[in-house]
């Protein structure tokens, strides 16, 4: 068994044991305060250049909490809809750091204060703080990662669609990272047994997946870098973003609080206009590692 597979198995077991508290286009936990950041989340400068898979870190006090995802191979897509076909093998050749949570209002607002982000999005009266920022377009998200890169001196960007699915699956092959059925109490969506309906809830309201990521299913749909294509035919063979196709539409992953359970599967994908804001769309970030 190679090292990448061992890494996936190890970190899946490690994180799974941890306790923690209408999409346009292809429509075919309880609320509460976010748990406190774990004591092993450190500032990157305290750790030097070496960051190991599974490590948690931040680049600044109000930067996203990041988790280092190990390299490995996975089968991307599914046979459930034409948009998810064909299944294809993707190799993640080096570790990368991804936001453990969706970007929150508390993390977005300093960008608006600095004038780098052009909008201070409405929260629909649900609250700001640790809830995922919504009402942001793909273009807005690109401004945020550019600002964060300048602020920290690190390379922040949106994940590619392949990186997103790899991180969301966390070594699993089932429709949901927690199993074959949606069940109840795993995600914020329509049909997921969520006690509070029809709104986003604070990030981290449900337990994380095997890599330690919260809310990869439901809550806010997440922008990725890729242009929209109707299937994976001729998609990149590696984890790079697909930058050809209909680039006025960009891909969203994970579904949202309005989505049916079938639309929060790890392979489910959607599209939206790059410049349109919607009250169920948000994003998470990737930070490249040396």
PDB file of C-alpha atoms in Angstrom:
ATOM      1  CA  UNK A   1       0.000   0.000   0.000  1.00  0.00           C
ATOM      2  CA  UNK A   2       1.577   3.311  -1.008  1.00  0.00           C
ATOM      3  CA  UNK A   3       2.195   6.275   1.284  1.00  0.00           C
ATOM      4  CA  UNK A   4      -0.594   8.401  -0.224  1.00  0.00           C
ATOM      5  CA  UNK A   5      -3.184   5.701   0.467  1.00  0.00           C
ATOM      6  CA  UNK A   6      -1.864   5.187   3.987  1.00  0.00           C
ATOM      7  CA  UNK A   7      -2.070   8.949   4.570  1.00  0.00           C
ATOM      8  CA  UNK A   8      -5.695   9.064   3.482  1.00  0.00           C
ATOM      9  CA  UNK A   9      -6.620   6.106   5.700  1.00  0.00           C
ATOM     10  CA  UNK A  10      -4.770   7.538   8.698  1.00  0.00           C
ATOM     11  CA  UNK A  11      -6.212  11.021   8.521  1.00  0.00           C
ATOM     12  CA  UNK A  12      -9.699   9.712   7.741  1.00  0.00           C
ATOM     13  CA  UNK A  13      -9.609   7.668  10.935  1.00  0.00           C
ATOM     14  CA  UNK A  14      -8.071  10.514  12.912  1.00  0.00           C
ATOM     15  CA  UNK A  15     -10.594  13.188  11.995  1.00  0.00           C
ATOM     16  CA  UNK A  16     -13.659  10.950  11.853  1.00  0.00           C
ATOM     17  CA  UNK A  17     -13.193  10.238  15.548  1.00  0.00           C
ATOM     18  CA  UNK A  18     -13.134  13.911  16.487  1.00  0.00           C
ATOM     19  CA  UNK A  19     -16.309  15.267  18.075  1.00  0.00           C
ATOM     20  CA  UNK A  20     -17.645  18.602  16.889  1.00  0.00           C
ATOM     21  CA  UNK A  21     -20.654  20.220  17.298  1.00  0.00           C
ATOM     22  CA  UNK A  22     -32.670  26.611  -5.219  1.00  0.00           C
ATOM     23  CA  UNK A  23     -29.568  26.396  -6.939  1.00  0.00           C
ATOM     24  CA  UNK A  24     -30.137  27.820 -10.467  1.00  0.00           C
ATOM     25  CA  UNK A  25     -28.849  25.807 -13.390  1.00  0.00           C
ATOM     26  CA  UNK A  26     -28.888  22.053 -12.890  1.00  0.00           C
ATOM     27  CA  UNK A  27     -31.543  21.592 -10.258  1.00  0.00           C
ATOM     28  CA  UNK A  28     -32.297  18.378 -12.223  1.00  0.00           C
ATOM     29  CA  UNK A  29     -26.639  20.233  13.184  1.00  0.00           C
ATOM     30  CA  UNK A  30     -28.102  22.373  14.753  1.00  0.00           C
ATOM     31  CA  UNK A  31     -27.432  26.090  14.856  1.00  0.00           C
ATOM     32  CA  UNK A  32     -25.120  27.572  17.413  1.00  0.00           C
ATOM     33  CA  UNK A  33     -21.836  29.350  17.881  1.00  0.00           C
ATOM     34  CA  UNK A  34     -18.899  27.928  16.011  1.00  0.00           C
ATOM     35  CA  UNK A  35     -16.690  25.723  18.178  1.00  0.00           C
ATOM     36  CA  UNK A  36     -13.547  27.424  19.409  1.00  0.00           C
ATOM     37  CA  UNK A  37     -10.463  26.944  17.256  1.00  0.00           C
ATOM     38  CA  UNK A  38      -8.526  23.876  18.398  1.00  0.00           C
ATOM     39  CA  UNK A  39      -5.483  24.555  20.549  1.00  0.00           C
ATOM     40  CA  UNK A  40      -3.246  22.948  17.900  1.00  0.00           C
ATOM     41  CA  UNK A  41      -4.160  25.605  15.304  1.00  0.00           C
ATOM     42  CA  UNK A  42      -1.050  27.771  15.051  1.00  0.00           C
ATOM     43  CA  UNK A  43       0.113  30.774  13.127  1.00  0.00           C
ATOM     44  CA  UNK A  44       2.128  29.633  10.130  1.00  0.00           C
ATOM     45  CA  UNK A  45       5.166  31.692  11.136  1.00  0.00           C
ATOM     46  CA  UNK A  46       5.345  29.721  14.383  1.00  0.00           C
ATOM     47  CA  UNK A  47       5.820  26.488  12.435  1.00  0.00           C
ATOM     48  CA  UNK A  48       8.407  27.421   9.859  1.00  0.00           C
ATOM     49  CA  UNK A  49       8.142  26.193   6.272  1.00  0.00           C
ATOM     50  CA  UNK A  50       7.249  22.584   7.055  1.00  0.00           C
ATOM     51  CA  UNK A  51       3.538  21.792   7.275  1.00  0.00           C
ATOM     52  CA  UNK A  52       2.485  18.165   7.487  1.00  0.00           C
ATOM     53  CA  UNK A  53      -0.795  16.569   6.311  1.00  0.00           C
ATOM     54  CA  UNK A  54      -3.477  17.046   8.944  1.00  0.00           C
ATOM     55  CA  UNK A  55      -1.865  20.139  10.451  1.00  0.00           C
ATOM     56  CA  UNK A  56      -4.078  23.154  11.210  1.00  0.00           C
ATOM     57  CA  UNK A  57      -2.785  26.697  10.817  1.00  0.00           C
ATOM     58  CA  UNK A  58      -3.629  30.313  10.024  1.00  0.00           C
ATOM     59  CA  UNK A  59      -1.620  33.068   8.363  1.00  0.00           C
ATOM     60  CA  UNK A  60      -3.188  35.867  10.449  1.00  0.00           C
ATOM     61  CA  UNK A  61      -5.697  36.357  13.260  1.00  0.00           C
ATOM     62  CA  UNK A  62      -8.680  36.909  10.963  1.00  0.00           C
ATOM     63  CA  UNK A  63      -7.492  34.598   8.172  1.00  0.00           C
ATOM     64  CA  UNK A  64      -9.215  31.317   7.430  1.00  0.00           C
ATOM     65  CA  UNK A  65      -8.255  28.290   9.498  1.00  0.00           C
ATOM     66  CA  UNK A  66      -6.522  25.941   7.063  1.00  0.00           C
ATOM     67  CA  UNK A  67      -5.907  22.200   7.080  1.00  0.00           C
ATOM     68  CA  UNK A  68      -3.150  20.489   5.114  1.00  0.00           C
ATOM     69  CA  UNK A  69      -4.567  17.783   2.823  1.00  0.00           C
ATOM     70  CA  UNK A  70      -2.262  14.872   1.869  1.00  0.00           C
ATOM     71  CA  UNK A  71      -1.529  13.824  -1.712  1.00  0.00           C
ATOM     72  CA  UNK A  72      -3.337  10.829  -3.163  1.00  0.00           C
ATOM     73  CA  UNK A  73      -5.427   9.405  -6.002  1.00  0.00           C
ATOM     74  CA  UNK A  74      -9.215   9.361  -6.321  1.00  0.00           C
ATOM     75  CA  UNK A  75     -12.011   8.688  -8.773  1.00  0.00           C
ATOM     76  CA  UNK A  76     -13.685  11.988  -9.620  1.00  0.00           C
ATOM     77  CA  UNK A  77     -17.329  12.187 -10.677  1.00  0.00           C
ATOM     78  CA  UNK A  78     -20.070   9.565 -10.666  1.00  0.00           C
ATOM     79  CA  UNK A  79     -22.580   7.869 -12.931  1.00  0.00           C
ATOM     80  CA  UNK A  80     -25.546   9.530 -11.216  1.00  0.00           C
ATOM     81  CA  UNK A  81     -26.075  12.355 -13.753  1.00  0.00           C
ATOM     82  CA  UNK A  82     -24.631  13.195 -17.197  1.00  0.00           C
ATOM     83  CA  UNK A  83     -22.931  16.257 -15.687  1.00  0.00           C
ATOM     84  CA  UNK A  84     -20.851  14.008 -13.395  1.00  0.00           C
ATOM     85  CA  UNK A  85     -19.701  11.596 -16.121  1.00  0.00           C
ATOM     86  CA  UNK A  86     -17.366  10.037 -16.954  1.00  0.00           C
ATOM     87  CA  UNK A  87     -15.707   8.971 -13.729  1.00  0.00           C
ATOM     88  CA  UNK A  88     -11.984   9.558 -14.089  1.00  0.00           C
ATOM     89  CA  UNK A  89      -8.856   9.031 -12.034  1.00  0.00           C
ATOM     90  CA  UNK A  90      -7.183  12.150 -10.646  1.00  0.00           C
ATOM     91  CA  UNK A  91      -3.799  12.222  -8.906  1.00  0.00           C
ATOM     92  CA  UNK A  92      -3.151  14.887  -6.278  1.00  0.00           C
ATOM     93  CA  UNK A  93       0.624  14.943  -6.445  1.00  0.00           C
ATOM     94  CA  UNK A  94       1.447  17.322  -3.591  1.00  0.00           C
ATOM     95  CA  UNK A  95      -0.233  18.426  -0.379  1.00  0.00           C
ATOM     96  CA  UNK A  96      -2.215  21.673  -0.313  1.00  0.00           C
ATOM     97  CA  UNK A  97      -3.933  23.699   2.389  1.00  0.00           C
ATOM     98  CA  UNK A  98      -7.664  24.341   2.163  1.00  0.00           C
ATOM     99  CA  UNK A  99     -10.074  26.298   4.317  1.00  0.00           C
ATOM    100  CA  UNK A 100     -11.392  24.075   7.070  1.00  0.00           C
ATOM    101  CA  UNK A 101     -14.616  26.078   6.894  1.00  0.00           C
ATOM    102  CA  UNK A 102     -16.368  28.185   4.306  1.00  0.00           C
ATOM    103  CA  UNK A 103     -15.169  31.794   4.393  1.00  0.00           C
ATOM    104  CA  UNK A 104     -17.215  33.587   7.043  1.00  0.00           C
ATOM    105  CA  UNK A 105     -18.626  37.098   7.309  1.00  0.00           C
ATOM    106  CA  UNK A 106     -16.046  37.765  10.046  1.00  0.00           C
ATOM    107  CA  UNK A 107     -13.271  36.899   7.582  1.00  0.00           C
ATOM    108  CA  UNK A 108     -14.868  38.760   4.662  1.00  0.00           C
ATOM    109  CA  UNK A 109     -15.660  42.062   6.383  1.00  0.00           C
ATOM    110  CA  UNK A 110     -11.994  43.180   6.822  1.00  0.00           C
ATOM    111  CA  UNK A 111     -11.628  42.933   3.030  1.00  0.00           C
ATOM    112  CA  UNK A 112     -14.657  45.213   2.633  1.00  0.00           C
ATOM    113  CA  UNK A 113     -13.250  47.556   5.294  1.00  0.00           C
ATOM    114  CA  UNK A 114     -10.007  47.770   3.285  1.00  0.00           C
ATOM    115  CA  UNK A 115     -11.937  48.591   0.087  1.00  0.00           C
ATOM    116  CA  UNK A 116     -10.516  45.547  -1.708  1.00  0.00           C
ATOM    117  CA  UNK A 117     -13.866  43.738  -1.694  1.00  0.00           C
ATOM    118  CA  UNK A 118     -16.548  45.802  -3.400  1.00  0.00           C
ATOM    119  CA  UNK A 119     -19.556  44.593  -1.447  1.00  0.00           C
ATOM    120  CA  UNK A 120     -20.576  44.071   2.170  1.00  0.00           C
ATOM    121  CA  UNK A 121     -23.112  41.304   1.558  1.00  0.00           C
ATOM    122  CA  UNK A 122     -26.522  41.090   3.204  1.00  0.00           C
ATOM    123  CA  UNK A 123     -26.932  38.287   5.730  1.00  0.00           C
ATOM    124  CA  UNK A 124     -30.761  38.069   5.380  1.00  0.00           C
ATOM    125  CA  UNK A 125     -31.096  38.718   9.081  1.00  0.00           C
ATOM    126  CA  UNK A 126     -29.562  35.345   9.963  1.00  0.00           C
ATOM    127  CA  UNK A 127     -26.458  36.849  11.520  1.00  0.00           C
ATOM    128  CA  UNK A 128     -22.904  37.470  10.403  1.00  0.00           C
ATOM    129  CA  UNK A 129     -19.844  36.472  12.427  1.00  0.00           C
ATOM    130  CA  UNK A 130     -19.186  32.753  11.979  1.00  0.00           C
ATOM    131  CA  UNK A 131     -21.855  32.127   9.362  1.00  0.00           C
ATOM    132  CA  UNK A 132     -20.554  31.583   5.823  1.00  0.00           C
ATOM    133  CA  UNK A 133     -20.450  34.726   3.748  1.00  0.00           C
ATOM    134  CA  UNK A 134     -23.230  34.585   1.123  1.00  0.00           C
ATOM    135  CA  UNK A 135     -24.451  36.879  -1.636  1.00  0.00           C
ATOM    136  CA  UNK A 136     -20.992  36.862  -3.198  1.00  0.00           C
ATOM    137  CA  UNK A 137     -20.305  36.261  -6.878  1.00  0.00           C
ATOM    138  CA  UNK A 138     -17.362  34.337  -8.333  1.00  0.00           C
ATOM    139  CA  UNK A 139     -15.811  37.695  -9.230  1.00  0.00           C
ATOM    140  CA  UNK A 140     -16.226  38.839  -5.605  1.00  0.00           C
ATOM    141  CA  UNK A 141     -14.509  35.678  -4.378  1.00  0.00           C
ATOM    142  CA  UNK A 142     -11.589  36.318  -6.737  1.00  0.00           C
ATOM    143  CA  UNK A 143     -11.147  39.809  -5.272  1.00  0.00           C
ATOM    144  CA  UNK A 144     -11.091  38.320  -1.779  1.00  0.00           C
ATOM    145  CA  UNK A 145      -8.368  35.759  -2.513  1.00  0.00           C
ATOM    146  CA  UNK A 146      -6.273  38.450  -4.241  1.00  0.00           C
ATOM    147  CA  UNK A 147      -6.602  40.682  -1.156  1.00  0.00           C
ATOM    148  CA  UNK A 148      -5.755  37.799   1.193  1.00  0.00           C
ATOM    149  CA  UNK A 149      -2.687  36.946  -0.890  1.00  0.00           C
ATOM    150  CA  UNK A 150      -1.472  40.536  -0.703  1.00  0.00           C
ATOM    151  CA  UNK A 151      -2.203  40.782   3.017  1.00  0.00           C
ATOM    152  CA  UNK A 152      -0.355  37.594   3.965  1.00  0.00           C
ATOM    153  CA  UNK A 153       2.326  37.349   1.291  1.00  0.00           C
ATOM    154  CA  UNK A 154       1.081  33.826   0.526  1.00  0.00           C
ATOM    155  CA  UNK A 155      -0.627  32.441  -2.578  1.00  0.00           C
ATOM    156  CA  UNK A 156      -4.376  32.146  -1.934  1.00  0.00           C
ATOM    157  CA  UNK A 157      -6.841  31.124  -4.632  1.00  0.00           C
ATOM    158  CA  UNK A 158     -10.089  29.277  -5.219  1.00  0.00           C
ATOM    159  CA  UNK A 159      -9.778  25.492  -5.293  1.00  0.00           C
ATOM    160  CA  UNK A 160      -9.953  23.670  -8.578  1.00  0.00           C
ATOM    161  CA  UNK A 161     -12.984  21.457  -8.960  1.00  0.00           C
ATOM    162  CA  UNK A 162     -10.762  18.377  -8.632  1.00  0.00           C
ATOM    163  CA  UNK A 163      -9.096  19.659  -5.454  1.00  0.00           C
ATOM    164  CA  UNK A 164     -12.496  20.490  -3.990  1.00  0.00           C
ATOM    165  CA  UNK A 165     -13.944  17.029  -4.628  1.00  0.00           C
ATOM    166  CA  UNK A 166     -10.812  15.276  -3.349  1.00  0.00           C
ATOM    167  CA  UNK A 167     -10.924  17.291  -0.112  1.00  0.00           C
ATOM    168  CA  UNK A 168     -14.694  16.805   0.253  1.00  0.00           C
ATOM    169  CA  UNK A 169     -14.521  13.037  -0.254  1.00  0.00           C
ATOM    170  CA  UNK A 170     -11.635  12.662   2.233  1.00  0.00           C
ATOM    171  CA  UNK A 171     -10.744   9.204   0.962  1.00  0.00           C
ATOM    172  CA  UNK A 172     -14.321   7.934   0.585  1.00  0.00           C
ATOM    173  CA  UNK A 173     -16.128   6.554  -2.484  1.00  0.00           C
ATOM    174  CA  UNK A 174     -19.699   6.757  -1.141  1.00  0.00           C
ATOM    175  CA  UNK A 175     -22.186   9.430  -2.302  1.00  0.00           C
ATOM    176  CA  UNK A 176     -21.707  11.341   0.961  1.00  0.00           C
ATOM    177  CA  UNK A 177     -18.465  11.357   2.914  1.00  0.00           C
ATOM    178  CA  UNK A 178     -20.341   9.849   5.883  1.00  0.00           C
ATOM    179  CA  UNK A 179     -21.967   7.012   3.901  1.00  0.00           C
ATOM    180  CA  UNK A 180     -24.427   5.973   1.213  1.00  0.00           C
ATOM    181  CA  UNK A 181     -27.521   7.666   2.644  1.00  0.00           C
ATOM    182  CA  UNK A 182     -28.052  11.303   3.596  1.00  0.00           C
ATOM    183  CA  UNK A 183     -29.500  10.377   6.978  1.00  0.00           C
ATOM    184  CA  UNK A 184     -29.976  13.159   9.514  1.00  0.00           C
ATOM    185  CA  UNK A 185     -27.676  15.454  11.410  1.00  0.00           C
ATOM    186  CA  UNK A 186     -24.805  15.537   8.914  1.00  0.00           C
ATOM    187  CA  UNK A 187     -25.479  18.669   6.863  1.00  0.00           C
ATOM    188  CA  UNK A 188     -27.660  21.754   6.438  1.00  0.00           C
ATOM    189  CA  UNK A 189     -29.930  21.013   3.478  1.00  0.00           C
ATOM    190  CA  UNK A 190     -33.558  20.339   2.547  1.00  0.00           C
ATOM    191  CA  UNK A 191     -34.061  16.723   3.554  1.00  0.00           C
ATOM    192  CA  UNK A 192     -30.974  16.374   5.734  1.00  0.00           C
ATOM    193  CA  UNK A 193     -32.891  16.413   9.013  1.00  0.00           C
ATOM    194  CA  UNK A 194     -31.620  19.862   9.963  1.00  0.00           C
ATOM    195  CA  UNK A 195     -33.502  21.364  12.929  1.00  0.00           C
ATOM    196  CA  UNK A 196     -33.328  24.920  11.511  1.00  0.00           C
ATOM    197  CA  UNK A 197     -34.694  25.205   7.974  1.00  0.00           C
ATOM    198  CA  UNK A 198     -34.147  27.521   5.033  1.00  0.00           C
ATOM    199  CA  UNK A 199     -31.060  29.406   6.205  1.00  0.00           C
ATOM    200  CA  UNK A 200     -27.318  29.096   6.628  1.00  0.00           C
ATOM    201  CA  UNK A 201     -26.039  28.092  10.052  1.00  0.00           C
ATOM    202  CA  UNK A 202     -22.672  28.858  11.689  1.00  0.00           C
ATOM    203  CA  UNK A 203     -19.790  27.026  10.074  1.00  0.00           C
ATOM    204  CA  UNK A 204     -18.776  23.921  11.977  1.00  0.00           C
ATOM    205  CA  UNK A 205     -22.290  23.162  13.256  1.00  0.00           C
ATOM    206  CA  UNK A 206     -21.871  19.543  12.112  1.00  0.00           C
ATOM    207  CA  UNK A 207     -18.937  17.197  12.532  1.00  0.00           C
ATOM    208  CA  UNK A 208     -16.070  17.422  10.012  1.00  0.00           C
ATOM    209  CA  UNK A 209     -15.148  14.914   7.338  1.00  0.00           C
ATOM    210  CA  UNK A 210     -12.080  12.675   7.453  1.00  0.00           C
ATOM    211  CA  UNK A 211      -9.711  15.469   6.431  1.00  0.00           C
ATOM    212  CA  UNK A 212     -11.177  17.811   9.037  1.00  0.00           C
ATOM    213  CA  UNK A 213     -13.285  19.974   6.667  1.00  0.00           C
ATOM    214  CA  UNK A 214     -16.681  21.288   7.753  1.00  0.00           C
ATOM    215  CA  UNK A 215     -19.779  21.825   5.589  1.00  0.00           C
ATOM    216  CA  UNK A 216     -18.597  20.338   2.304  1.00  0.00           C
ATOM    217  CA  UNK A 217     -22.237  19.258   1.946  1.00  0.00           C
ATOM    218  CA  UNK A 218     -24.969  21.894   2.201  1.00  0.00           C
ATOM    219  CA  UNK A 219     -25.020  25.221   4.060  1.00  0.00           C
ATOM    220  CA  UNK A 220     -23.523  27.513   1.372  1.00  0.00           C
ATOM    221  CA  UNK A 221     -22.646  26.326  -2.133  1.00  0.00           C
ATOM    222  CA  UNK A 222     -18.971  26.901  -2.888  1.00  0.00           C
ATOM    223  CA  UNK A 223     -17.392  28.578  -5.898  1.00  0.00           C
ATOM    224  CA  UNK A 224     -14.406  26.866  -7.497  1.00  0.00           C
ATOM    225  CA  UNK A 225     -12.068  28.147 -10.190  1.00  0.00           C
ATOM    226  CA  UNK A 226     -13.315  26.051 -13.124  1.00  0.00           C
ATOM    227  CA  UNK A 227     -15.324  27.133 -16.140  1.00  0.00           C
ATOM    228  CA  UNK A 228     -18.553  25.231 -16.748  1.00  0.00           C
ATOM    229  CA  UNK A 229     -18.632  22.168 -19.001  1.00  0.00           C
ATOM    230  CA  UNK A 230     -21.617  19.829 -19.359  1.00  0.00           C
ATOM    231  CA  UNK A 231     -19.565  16.706 -18.600  1.00  0.00           C
ATOM    232  CA  UNK A 232     -16.011  15.661 -17.758  1.00  0.00           C
ATOM    233  CA  UNK A 233     -15.232  14.638 -21.318  1.00  0.00           C
ATOM    234  CA  UNK A 234     -11.825  16.169 -22.177  1.00  0.00           C
ATOM    235  CA  UNK A 235     -11.399  17.454 -18.617  1.00  0.00           C
ATOM    236  CA  UNK A 236      -7.854  17.974 -17.263  1.00  0.00           C
ATOM    237  CA  UNK A 237      -6.113  14.739 -16.314  1.00  0.00           C
ATOM    238  CA  UNK A 238      -4.637  16.287 -13.192  1.00  0.00           C
ATOM    239  CA  UNK A 239      -5.932  18.550 -10.412  1.00  0.00           C
ATOM    240  CA  UNK A 240      -5.586  21.776 -12.376  1.00  0.00           C
ATOM    241  CA  UNK A 241      -8.698  23.918 -13.009  1.00  0.00           C
ATOM    242  CA  UNK A 242     -10.558  23.586 -16.305  1.00  0.00           C
ATOM    243  CA  UNK A 243     -10.138  27.023 -17.840  1.00  0.00           C
ATOM    244  CA  UNK A 244     -11.923  26.390 -21.139  1.00  0.00           C
ATOM    245  CA  UNK A 245     -15.612  25.912 -21.821  1.00  0.00           C
ATOM    246  CA  UNK A 246     -18.336  28.382 -20.885  1.00  0.00           C
ATOM    247  CA  UNK A 247     -16.280  30.691 -18.694  1.00  0.00           C
ATOM    248  CA  UNK A 248     -19.133  33.147 -18.087  1.00  0.00           C
ATOM    249  CA  UNK A 249     -20.501  30.341 -15.936  1.00  0.00           C
ATOM    250  CA  UNK A 250     -18.382  28.920 -13.128  1.00  0.00           C
ATOM    251  CA  UNK A 251     -18.776  25.743 -11.126  1.00  0.00           C
ATOM    252  CA  UNK A 252     -20.296  25.556  -7.644  1.00  0.00           C
ATOM    253  CA  UNK A 253     -19.864  22.510  -5.437  1.00  0.00           C
ATOM    254  CA  UNK A 254     -21.454  21.062  -2.313  1.00  0.00           C
ATOM    255  CA  UNK A 255     -25.030  22.285  -2.703  1.00  0.00           C
ATOM    256  CA  UNK A 256     -26.611  24.659  -0.197  1.00  0.00           C
ATOM    257  CA  UNK A 257     -29.212  24.894   2.550  1.00  0.00           C
ATOM    258  CA  UNK A 258     -32.005  24.870  -0.067  1.00  0.00           C
ATOM    259  CA  UNK A 259     -30.674  21.798  -1.885  1.00  0.00           C
ATOM    260  CA  UNK A 260     -32.243  18.369  -1.823  1.00  0.00           C
ATOM    261  CA  UNK A 261     -30.059  15.676  -0.290  1.00  0.00           C
ATOM    262  CA  UNK A 262     -29.169  14.280  -3.725  1.00  0.00           C
ATOM    263  CA  UNK A 263     -27.619  17.644  -4.585  1.00  0.00           C
ATOM    264  CA  UNK A 264     -25.204  17.697  -1.647  1.00  0.00           C
ATOM    265  CA  UNK A 265     -23.439  14.484  -2.695  1.00  0.00           C
ATOM    266  CA  UNK A 266     -19.656  14.761  -2.969  1.00  0.00           C
ATOM    267  CA  UNK A 267     -19.846  14.511  -6.781  1.00  0.00           C
ATOM    268  CA  UNK A 268     -22.776  16.917  -7.346  1.00  0.00           C
ATOM    269  CA  UNK A 269     -21.946  20.015  -9.420  1.00  0.00           C
ATOM    270  CA  UNK A 270     -23.788  23.165 -10.459  1.00  0.00           C
ATOM    271  CA  UNK A 271     -23.186  26.401 -12.374  1.00  0.00           C
ATOM    272  CA  UNK A 272     -23.857  30.084 -11.939  1.00  0.00           C
ATOM    273  CA  UNK A 273     -22.992  33.369 -13.676  1.00  0.00           C
ATOM    274  CA  UNK A 274     -19.620  34.794 -12.636  1.00  0.00           C
ATOM    275  CA  UNK A 275     -21.005  38.233 -11.804  1.00  0.00           C
ATOM    276  CA  UNK A 276     -24.307  37.326 -10.117  1.00  0.00           C
ATOM    277  CA  UNK A 277     -24.714  37.241  -6.323  1.00  0.00           C
ATOM    278  CA  UNK A 278     -27.077  34.737  -4.748  1.00  0.00           C
ATOM    279  CA  UNK A 279     -28.050  34.284  -1.123  1.00  0.00           C
ATOM    280  CA  UNK A 280     -27.007  30.621  -0.995  1.00  0.00           C
ATOM    281  CA  UNK A 281     -23.573  30.941  -2.655  1.00  0.00           C
ATOM    282  CA  UNK A 282     -20.251  31.292  -0.824  1.00  0.00           C
ATOM    283  CA  UNK A 283     -16.774  29.760  -1.088  1.00  0.00           C
ATOM    284  CA  UNK A 284     -13.716  28.384   0.686  1.00  0.00           C
ATOM    285  CA  UNK A 285     -10.076  29.093  -0.104  1.00  0.00           C
ATOM    286  CA  UNK A 286      -6.940  27.163  -0.982  1.00  0.00           C
ATOM    287  CA  UNK A 287      -3.510  28.293   0.126  1.00  0.00           C
ATOM    288  CA  UNK A 288      -0.605  26.884  -1.856  1.00  0.00           C
ATOM    289  CA  UNK A 289       2.261  25.309   0.072  1.00  0.00           C
ATOM    290  CA  UNK A 290       5.991  25.697  -0.688  1.00  0.00           C
TER     291      UNK A 290
END
